XYZ file of C-alpha atoms in Angstrom:
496
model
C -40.011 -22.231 19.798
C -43.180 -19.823 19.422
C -40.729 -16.853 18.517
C -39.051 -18.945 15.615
C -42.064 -19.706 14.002
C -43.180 -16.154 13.900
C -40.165 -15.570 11.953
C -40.333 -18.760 9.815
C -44.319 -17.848 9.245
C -43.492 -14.168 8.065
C -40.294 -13.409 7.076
C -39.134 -17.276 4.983
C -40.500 -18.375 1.807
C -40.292 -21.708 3.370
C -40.561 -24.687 1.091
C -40.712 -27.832 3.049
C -38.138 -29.905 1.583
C -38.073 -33.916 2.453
C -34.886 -35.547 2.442
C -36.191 -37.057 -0.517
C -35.283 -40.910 -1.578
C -32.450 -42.666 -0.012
C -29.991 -43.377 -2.875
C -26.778 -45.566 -2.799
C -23.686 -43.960 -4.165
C -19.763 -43.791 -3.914
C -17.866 -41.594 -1.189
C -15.547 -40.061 -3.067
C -13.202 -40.056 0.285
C -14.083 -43.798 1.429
C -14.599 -45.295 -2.393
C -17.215 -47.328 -0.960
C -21.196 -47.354 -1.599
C -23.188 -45.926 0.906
C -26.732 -44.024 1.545
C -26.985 -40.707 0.870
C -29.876 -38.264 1.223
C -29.237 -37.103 -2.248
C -27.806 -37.577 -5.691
C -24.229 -36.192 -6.519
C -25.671 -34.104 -9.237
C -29.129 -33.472 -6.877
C -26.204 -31.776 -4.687
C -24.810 -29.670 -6.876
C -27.908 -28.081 -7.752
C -28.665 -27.076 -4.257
C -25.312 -25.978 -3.992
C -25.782 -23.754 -6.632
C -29.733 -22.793 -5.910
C -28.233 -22.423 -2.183
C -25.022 -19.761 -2.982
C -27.156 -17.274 -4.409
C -28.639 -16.704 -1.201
C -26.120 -16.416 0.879
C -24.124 -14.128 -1.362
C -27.346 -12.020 -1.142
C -27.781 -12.837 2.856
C -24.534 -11.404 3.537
C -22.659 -9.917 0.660
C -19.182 -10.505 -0.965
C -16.219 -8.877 0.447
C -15.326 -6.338 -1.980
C -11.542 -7.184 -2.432
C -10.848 -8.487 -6.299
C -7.371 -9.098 -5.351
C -8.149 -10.788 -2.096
C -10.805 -13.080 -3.351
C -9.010 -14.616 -6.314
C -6.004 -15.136 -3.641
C -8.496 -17.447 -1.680
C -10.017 -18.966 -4.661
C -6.750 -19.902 -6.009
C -5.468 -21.419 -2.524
C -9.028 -23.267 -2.408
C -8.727 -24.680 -5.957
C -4.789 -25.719 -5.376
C -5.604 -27.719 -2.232
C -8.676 -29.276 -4.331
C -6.116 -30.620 -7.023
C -4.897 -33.187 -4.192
C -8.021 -33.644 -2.675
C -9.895 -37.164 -3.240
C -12.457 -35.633 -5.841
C -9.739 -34.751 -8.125
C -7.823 -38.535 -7.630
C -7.001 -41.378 -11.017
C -9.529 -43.267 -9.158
C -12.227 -40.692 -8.482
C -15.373 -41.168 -10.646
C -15.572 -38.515 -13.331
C -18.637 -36.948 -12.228
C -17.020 -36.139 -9.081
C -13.480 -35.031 -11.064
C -15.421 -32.657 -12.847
C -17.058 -31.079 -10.490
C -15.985 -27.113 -10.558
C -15.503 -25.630 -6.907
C -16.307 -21.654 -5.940
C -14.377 -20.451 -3.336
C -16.200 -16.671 -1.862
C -14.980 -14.345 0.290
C -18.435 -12.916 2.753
C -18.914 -9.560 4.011
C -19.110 -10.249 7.935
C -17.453 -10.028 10.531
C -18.396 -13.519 12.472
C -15.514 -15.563 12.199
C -16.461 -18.766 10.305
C -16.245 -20.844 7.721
C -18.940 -23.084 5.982
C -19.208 -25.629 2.758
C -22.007 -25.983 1.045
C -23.015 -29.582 -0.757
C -21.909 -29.099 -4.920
C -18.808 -27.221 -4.091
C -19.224 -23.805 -2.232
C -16.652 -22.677 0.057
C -16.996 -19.776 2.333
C -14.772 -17.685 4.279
C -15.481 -14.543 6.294
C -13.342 -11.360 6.497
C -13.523 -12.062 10.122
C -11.894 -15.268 10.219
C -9.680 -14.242 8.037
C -8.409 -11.403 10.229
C -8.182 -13.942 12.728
C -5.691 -16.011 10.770
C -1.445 -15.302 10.721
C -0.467 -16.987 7.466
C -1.193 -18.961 4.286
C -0.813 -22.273 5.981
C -3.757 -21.834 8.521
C -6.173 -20.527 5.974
C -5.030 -23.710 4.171
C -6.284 -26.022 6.792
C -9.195 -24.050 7.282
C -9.669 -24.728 3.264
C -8.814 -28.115 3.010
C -11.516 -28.734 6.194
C -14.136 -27.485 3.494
C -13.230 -29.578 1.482
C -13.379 -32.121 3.087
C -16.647 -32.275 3.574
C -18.132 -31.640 0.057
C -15.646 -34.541 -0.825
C -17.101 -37.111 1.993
C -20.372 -35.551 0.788
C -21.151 -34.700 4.869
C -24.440 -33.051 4.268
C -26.032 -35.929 2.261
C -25.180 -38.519 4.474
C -26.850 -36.240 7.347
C -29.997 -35.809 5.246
C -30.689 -39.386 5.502
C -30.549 -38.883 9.333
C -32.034 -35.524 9.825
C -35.430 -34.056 8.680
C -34.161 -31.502 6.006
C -36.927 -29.070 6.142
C -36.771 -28.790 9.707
C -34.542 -26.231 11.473
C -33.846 -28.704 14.838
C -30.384 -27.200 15.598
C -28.354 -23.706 14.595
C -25.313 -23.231 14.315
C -23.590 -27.206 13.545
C -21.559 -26.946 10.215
C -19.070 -24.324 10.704
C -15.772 -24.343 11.593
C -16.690 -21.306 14.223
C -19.553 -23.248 15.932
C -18.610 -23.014 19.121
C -18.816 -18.976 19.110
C -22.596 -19.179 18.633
C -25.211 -18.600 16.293
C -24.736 -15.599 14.090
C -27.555 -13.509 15.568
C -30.602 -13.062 12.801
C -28.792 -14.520 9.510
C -30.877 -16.905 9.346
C -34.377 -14.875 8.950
C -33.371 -13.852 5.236
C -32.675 -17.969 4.290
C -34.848 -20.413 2.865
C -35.439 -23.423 4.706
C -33.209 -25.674 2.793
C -30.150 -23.228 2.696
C -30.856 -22.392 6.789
C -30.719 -26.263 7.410
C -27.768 -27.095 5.100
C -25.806 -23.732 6.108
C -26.557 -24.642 9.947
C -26.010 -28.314 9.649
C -25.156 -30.479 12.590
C -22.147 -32.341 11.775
C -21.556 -35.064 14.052
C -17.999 -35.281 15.471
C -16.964 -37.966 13.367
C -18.003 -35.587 10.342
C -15.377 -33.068 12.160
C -12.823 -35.143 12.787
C -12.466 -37.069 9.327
C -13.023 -33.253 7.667
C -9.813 -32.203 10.299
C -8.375 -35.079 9.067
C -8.570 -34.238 5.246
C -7.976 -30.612 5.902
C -4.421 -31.381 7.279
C -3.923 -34.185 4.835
C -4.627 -31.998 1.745
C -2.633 -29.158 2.781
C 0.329 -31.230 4.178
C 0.113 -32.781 0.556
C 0.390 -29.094 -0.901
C 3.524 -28.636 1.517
C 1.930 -26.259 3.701
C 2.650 -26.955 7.599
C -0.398 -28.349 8.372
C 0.320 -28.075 12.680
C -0.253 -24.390 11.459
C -4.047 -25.155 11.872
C -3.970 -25.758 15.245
C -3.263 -22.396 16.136
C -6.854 -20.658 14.397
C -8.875 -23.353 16.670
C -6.665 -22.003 19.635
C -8.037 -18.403 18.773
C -11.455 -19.870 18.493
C -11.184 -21.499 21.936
C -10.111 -17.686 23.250
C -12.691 -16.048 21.317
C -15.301 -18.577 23.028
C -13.935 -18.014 26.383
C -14.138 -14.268 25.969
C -17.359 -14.378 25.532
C -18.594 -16.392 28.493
C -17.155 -19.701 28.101
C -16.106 -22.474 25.519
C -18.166 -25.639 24.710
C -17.771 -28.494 27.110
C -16.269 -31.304 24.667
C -18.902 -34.070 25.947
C -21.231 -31.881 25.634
C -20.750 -30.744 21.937
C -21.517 -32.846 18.868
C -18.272 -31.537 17.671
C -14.693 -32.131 18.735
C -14.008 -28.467 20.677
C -11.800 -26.220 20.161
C -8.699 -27.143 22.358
C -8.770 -31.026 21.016
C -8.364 -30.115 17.591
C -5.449 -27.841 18.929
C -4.158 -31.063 20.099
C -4.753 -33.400 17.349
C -4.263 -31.308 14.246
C -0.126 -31.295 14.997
C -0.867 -35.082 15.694
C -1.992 -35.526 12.397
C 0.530 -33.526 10.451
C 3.293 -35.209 12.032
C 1.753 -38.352 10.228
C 2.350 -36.987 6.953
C 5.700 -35.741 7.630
C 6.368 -39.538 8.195
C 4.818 -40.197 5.323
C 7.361 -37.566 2.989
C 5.359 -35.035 3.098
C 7.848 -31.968 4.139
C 5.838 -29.409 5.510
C 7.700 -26.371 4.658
C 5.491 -23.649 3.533
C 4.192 -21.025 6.036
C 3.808 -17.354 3.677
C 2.842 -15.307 6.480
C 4.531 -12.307 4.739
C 2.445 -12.713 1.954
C -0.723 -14.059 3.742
C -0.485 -10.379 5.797
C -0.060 -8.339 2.810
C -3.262 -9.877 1.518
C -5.193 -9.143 4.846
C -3.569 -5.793 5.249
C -6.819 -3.031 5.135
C -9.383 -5.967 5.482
C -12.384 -4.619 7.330
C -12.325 -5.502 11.208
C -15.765 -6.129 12.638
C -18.787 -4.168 11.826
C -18.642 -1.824 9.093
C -20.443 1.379 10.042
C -20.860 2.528 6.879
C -23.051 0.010 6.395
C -25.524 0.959 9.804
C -24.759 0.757 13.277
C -26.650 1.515 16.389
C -25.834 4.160 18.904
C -27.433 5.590 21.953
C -30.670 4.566 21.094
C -30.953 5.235 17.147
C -29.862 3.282 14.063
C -27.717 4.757 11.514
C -27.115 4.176 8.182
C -24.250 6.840 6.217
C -24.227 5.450 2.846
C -28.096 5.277 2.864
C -28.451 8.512 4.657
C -31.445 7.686 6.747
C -32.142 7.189 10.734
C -34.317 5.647 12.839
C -34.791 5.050 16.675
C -33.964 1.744 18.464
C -36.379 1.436 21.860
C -34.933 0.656 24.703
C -34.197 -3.138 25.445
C -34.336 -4.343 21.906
C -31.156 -5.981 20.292
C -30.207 -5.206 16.615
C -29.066 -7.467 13.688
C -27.999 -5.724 10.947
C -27.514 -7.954 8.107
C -26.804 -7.000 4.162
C -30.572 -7.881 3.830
C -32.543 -5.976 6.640
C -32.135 -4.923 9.901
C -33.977 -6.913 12.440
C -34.686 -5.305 16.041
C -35.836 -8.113 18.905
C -36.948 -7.845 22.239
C -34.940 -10.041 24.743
C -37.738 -12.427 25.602
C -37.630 -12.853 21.353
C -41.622 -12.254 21.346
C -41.416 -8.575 19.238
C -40.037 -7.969 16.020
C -39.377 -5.340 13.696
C -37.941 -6.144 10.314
C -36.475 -3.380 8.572
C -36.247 -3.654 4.801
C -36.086 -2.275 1.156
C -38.815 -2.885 -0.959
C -36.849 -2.945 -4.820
C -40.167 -4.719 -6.054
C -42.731 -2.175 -5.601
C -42.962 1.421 -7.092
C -44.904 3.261 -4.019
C -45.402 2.771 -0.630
C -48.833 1.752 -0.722
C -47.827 -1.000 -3.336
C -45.562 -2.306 -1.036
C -48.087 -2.530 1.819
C -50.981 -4.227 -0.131
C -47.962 -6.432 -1.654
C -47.712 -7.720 1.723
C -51.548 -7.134 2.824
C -52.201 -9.479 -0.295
C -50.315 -12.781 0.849
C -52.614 -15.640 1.655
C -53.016 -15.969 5.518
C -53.026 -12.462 5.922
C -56.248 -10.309 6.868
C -55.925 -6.120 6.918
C -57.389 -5.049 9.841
C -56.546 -1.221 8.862
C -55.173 0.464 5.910
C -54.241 4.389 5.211
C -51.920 6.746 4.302
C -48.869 7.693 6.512
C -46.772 10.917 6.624
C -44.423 11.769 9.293
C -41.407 14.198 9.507
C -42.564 15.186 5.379
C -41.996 11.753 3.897
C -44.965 10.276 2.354
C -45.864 6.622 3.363
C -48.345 4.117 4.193
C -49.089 2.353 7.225
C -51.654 -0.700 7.791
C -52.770 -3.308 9.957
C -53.126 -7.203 10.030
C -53.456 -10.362 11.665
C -51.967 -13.552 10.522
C -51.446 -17.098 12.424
C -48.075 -18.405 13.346
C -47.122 -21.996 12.482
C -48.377 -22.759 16.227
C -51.684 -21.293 15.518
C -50.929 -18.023 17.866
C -52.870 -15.272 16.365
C -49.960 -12.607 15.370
C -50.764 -8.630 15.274
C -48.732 -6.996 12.557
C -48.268 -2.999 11.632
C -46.269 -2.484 8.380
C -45.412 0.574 7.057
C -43.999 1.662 3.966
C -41.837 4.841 3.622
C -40.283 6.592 0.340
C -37.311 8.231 0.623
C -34.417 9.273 -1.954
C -35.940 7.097 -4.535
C -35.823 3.987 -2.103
C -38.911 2.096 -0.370
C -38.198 1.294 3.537
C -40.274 -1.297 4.758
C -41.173 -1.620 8.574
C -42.581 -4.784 9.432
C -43.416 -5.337 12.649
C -45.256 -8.062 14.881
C -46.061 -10.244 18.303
C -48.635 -12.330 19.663
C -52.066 -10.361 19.076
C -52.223 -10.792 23.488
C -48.715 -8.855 23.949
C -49.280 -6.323 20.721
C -50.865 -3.874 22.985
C -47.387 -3.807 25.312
C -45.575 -3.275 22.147
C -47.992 -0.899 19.682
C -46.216 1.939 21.214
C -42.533 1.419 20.533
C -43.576 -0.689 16.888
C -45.363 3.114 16.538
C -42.359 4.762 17.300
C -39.654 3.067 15.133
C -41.028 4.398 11.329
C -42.496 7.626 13.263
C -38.776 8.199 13.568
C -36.779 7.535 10.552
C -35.776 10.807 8.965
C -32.722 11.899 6.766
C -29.391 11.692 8.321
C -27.402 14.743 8.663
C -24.998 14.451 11.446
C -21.821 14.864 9.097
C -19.010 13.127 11.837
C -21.684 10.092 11.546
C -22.152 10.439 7.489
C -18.025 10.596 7.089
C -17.803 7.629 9.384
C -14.872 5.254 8.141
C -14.907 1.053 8.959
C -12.009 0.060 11.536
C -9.370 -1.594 9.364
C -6.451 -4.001 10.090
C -2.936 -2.006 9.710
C 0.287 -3.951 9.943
C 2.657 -2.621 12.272
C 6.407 -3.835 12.297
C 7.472 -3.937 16.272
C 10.674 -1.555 16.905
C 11.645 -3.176 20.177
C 11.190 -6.025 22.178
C 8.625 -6.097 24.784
C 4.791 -7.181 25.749
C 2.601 -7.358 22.961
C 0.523 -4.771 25.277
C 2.793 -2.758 25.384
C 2.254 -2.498 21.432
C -1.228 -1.384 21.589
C -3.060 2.105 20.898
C -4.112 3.919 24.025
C -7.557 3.977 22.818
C -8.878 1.263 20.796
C -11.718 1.985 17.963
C -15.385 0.580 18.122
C -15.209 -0.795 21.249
C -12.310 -3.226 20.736
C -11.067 -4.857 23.396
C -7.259 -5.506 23.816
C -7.927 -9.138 23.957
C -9.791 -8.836 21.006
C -6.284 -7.737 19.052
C -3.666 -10.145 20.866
C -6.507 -12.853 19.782
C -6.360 -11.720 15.849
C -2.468 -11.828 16.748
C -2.473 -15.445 18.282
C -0.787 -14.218 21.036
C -0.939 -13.282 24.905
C -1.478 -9.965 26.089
C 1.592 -10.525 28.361
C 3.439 -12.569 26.076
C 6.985 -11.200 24.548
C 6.773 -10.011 21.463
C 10.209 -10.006 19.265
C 11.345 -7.047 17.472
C 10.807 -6.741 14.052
C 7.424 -9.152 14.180
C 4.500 -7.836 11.914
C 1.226 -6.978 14.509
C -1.964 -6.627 13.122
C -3.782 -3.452 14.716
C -6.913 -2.262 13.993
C -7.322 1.681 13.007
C -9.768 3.341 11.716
């Protein structure tokens, strides 16, 4: 598309990666030799080259106690998995596994090749005990163990972004708006992956076996892709299953208790659930977007712990990520980037950083004040990957000992429709001083012990924070809104 590769031209450091040489090697799952797009130890160097990005794309989840909790789940379930097996090669035995905990609030759940595991706070709001997150754990797994991503490489152009959204356990809720402007090309392609179904299905597979071998009850895990299924359908429909590339949401709710009944025939007794303990963890997790770190209202962006401003024109969308805030214009063909600059020591530096890149020609340069902050603006042209001749205005801003970066750009044709509200966005920051917006606090999950018997609506606030829905909370609950709650039964509400 012509809008992606303004973004890949301008805002990537993208390093076209071949799938390099096809190289025959054990599945640690299968045993057997087959091709893979990469070495075992070529993996877990990308792994590794790959996590530092995406811990700085969308931050860690700032919970000590709740990390290590995950981490030691992950790297219990990873004991039975096939990579830690008598018969496993000792390359692959000795491979060590991080398990992270990320900042957002998308619900999803990704492995990179090498040995990353991610979780969000959001899925894990979104999850009622131990066992679940389990499955969800033991999915990873499984596919860094049947090395999933290396066996696509042989098929798929890495290097290439052909398809968003594929190799995540929440694919079906759609693409996580903007994270991937902030990636490299080979972390967007492995992060966004498209698994095939029989990837998803043998990686289902392992999750329940793995977890059912840990005593967990693995049918657990058919409730969370229930609650994706609901999420999907609240927000305009689930994926058609012949029409995914990935088994959808309500046939792994099917399958997964299929499975698990499997192992219970094999002697595996399924007998662990820890909800109690899986809630206390979870209690005063973050629920959705944190304000505190920016939010957009009634037209402006704000930003309390920074203490800054800025106006959002009418029409664009905003994706706020840990990196940058990104405002686009429906049709996708304007964008402003908004960024720090922790490189450069003045605002001009920071502009002729940028006017200095190859493929870049400065058009106009000078300096920039506006509502008593010192700055400097410029002009430029620059070609997309398709050869469409791009207009760009940056401006730099200091404030409070930071430099804000504007960076903003369209097809030179449409820049004239646009040089008015691109004008408007930096013309507008300014210090924030609206003190019910600076004391802002994130909307948190509290757990709530029911008193009586009755709907679980009838267990909800009267007025719900942040524009919550009360779907949204019987979906985190795993229940109906009509449905009959039992007294006594621990609901997860969010407060704030």
């Amino acid at each position: 598309m012509k809008t992606r590769s303004f973004i890949i031209t301008l805002l990537l450091s993208f390093a076209v990666l071949g799938s390099g040489c096809v190289t025959l090697e054990q599945n640690p799952v299968s045993g057997n030799k087959r091709a893979f797009g990469y070495s075992w130890e070529e993996e877990e160097k990308i792994g590794a080259n790959a996590d530092k990005e995406i811990v700085a794309q969308y931050g860690l989840y700032q919970n000590e106690e709740l990390s290590n909790y995950v981490s030691d789940l992950g790297q219990s379930l990873l004991e039975v998995s096939h990579l830690r097996r008598e018969d496993t090669p000792k390359k692959f035995q000795e491979t060590e596994f991080t398990f992270r905990v990320l900042d957002s609030p998308v619900v999803n759940a990704f492995a990179l090749p090498g040995g990353y595991i991610y979780v969000t706070r959001g899925l894990l709001a979104h999850l009622n005990n131990e066992a679940q997150l389990a499955v969800v754990l033991g999915h990873e797994i499984g596919h860094v163990a049947a090395r999933h991503a290396s066996q696509r490489a042989v098929e798929q152009q890495i290097g290439q972004i052909a398809v968003l959204g594929g190799a995540v356990l929440g694919q079906s809720l759609g693409f996580d708006g903007g994270s991937i402007l902030q990636l490299s090309s080979q972390t967007a392609q492995l992060m966004f992956l498209k698994y095939g179904r029989d990837d998803e299905r043998e990686s289902d597979a392992l999750g329940v076996e793995y977890s059912a071998m840990k005593n967990y009850q693995a049918a657990e895990g058919a409730e969370f892709f229930n609650s994706l299924e609901r999420i999907s359908e609240s927000h305009g429909g689930g994926v058609p299953t012949l029409l995914s590339s990935h088994p959808d949401p309500g046939e792994r709710e099917k399958t997964i208790p299929e499975l698990a009944q499997k192992w219970e025939e094999r002697g595996y007794e399924q007998t662990i659930l820890d909800d109690e303990e899986f809630l206390n963890m979870i209690e005063g997790i973050v629920f959705g977007n944190n304000p505190r770190h920016g939010f957009e209202r009634n037209g402006t962006f704000y930003h309390p712990d920074l203490k800054f401003q800025f106006p959002v024109p009418a029409g664009l969308q905003v994706y706020n990520q840990p990196a940058s805030v990104v405002l686009v214009n429906e049709e996708q063909t304007a964008i402003t980037q908004f960024t720090i600059d922790t490189e450069s020591n003045s605002a001009e530096a920071s502009v002729n950083s940028f006017l200095n890149r190859e493929g870049v020609t400065t058009v106009d340069q000078y300096v920039y004040t506006e509502n008593g902050l010192d700055g400097y603006q410029a002009y430029a042209t620059a070609l997309a990957q398709d050869s469409t001749e791009l207009r760009i205005q940056i401006t730099a801003i200091e404030f409070q000992g930071n430099i804000y970066n504007f960076l903003s750009y369209t097809s030179a044709s449409d820049f004239p429709i646009y040089e008015g509200e691109f004008a408007a966005i930096p013309a507008g920051f300014r210090e924030l001083n609206d003190a019910s917006i600076l004391g802002i606090d994130p909307v948190r999950i509290e757990l709530k012990p029911t008193t009586r018997t009755a709907s679980f609506a009838e267990f909800l606030p009267a007025n719900l924070p942040m524009d919550i829905q009360p779907l949204d909370v019987a979906i985190i609950n795993q229940v109906e809104l009509d449905e009959t709650v039992e007294q006594g039964t621990i609901l997860k509400i969010p407060v704030q």
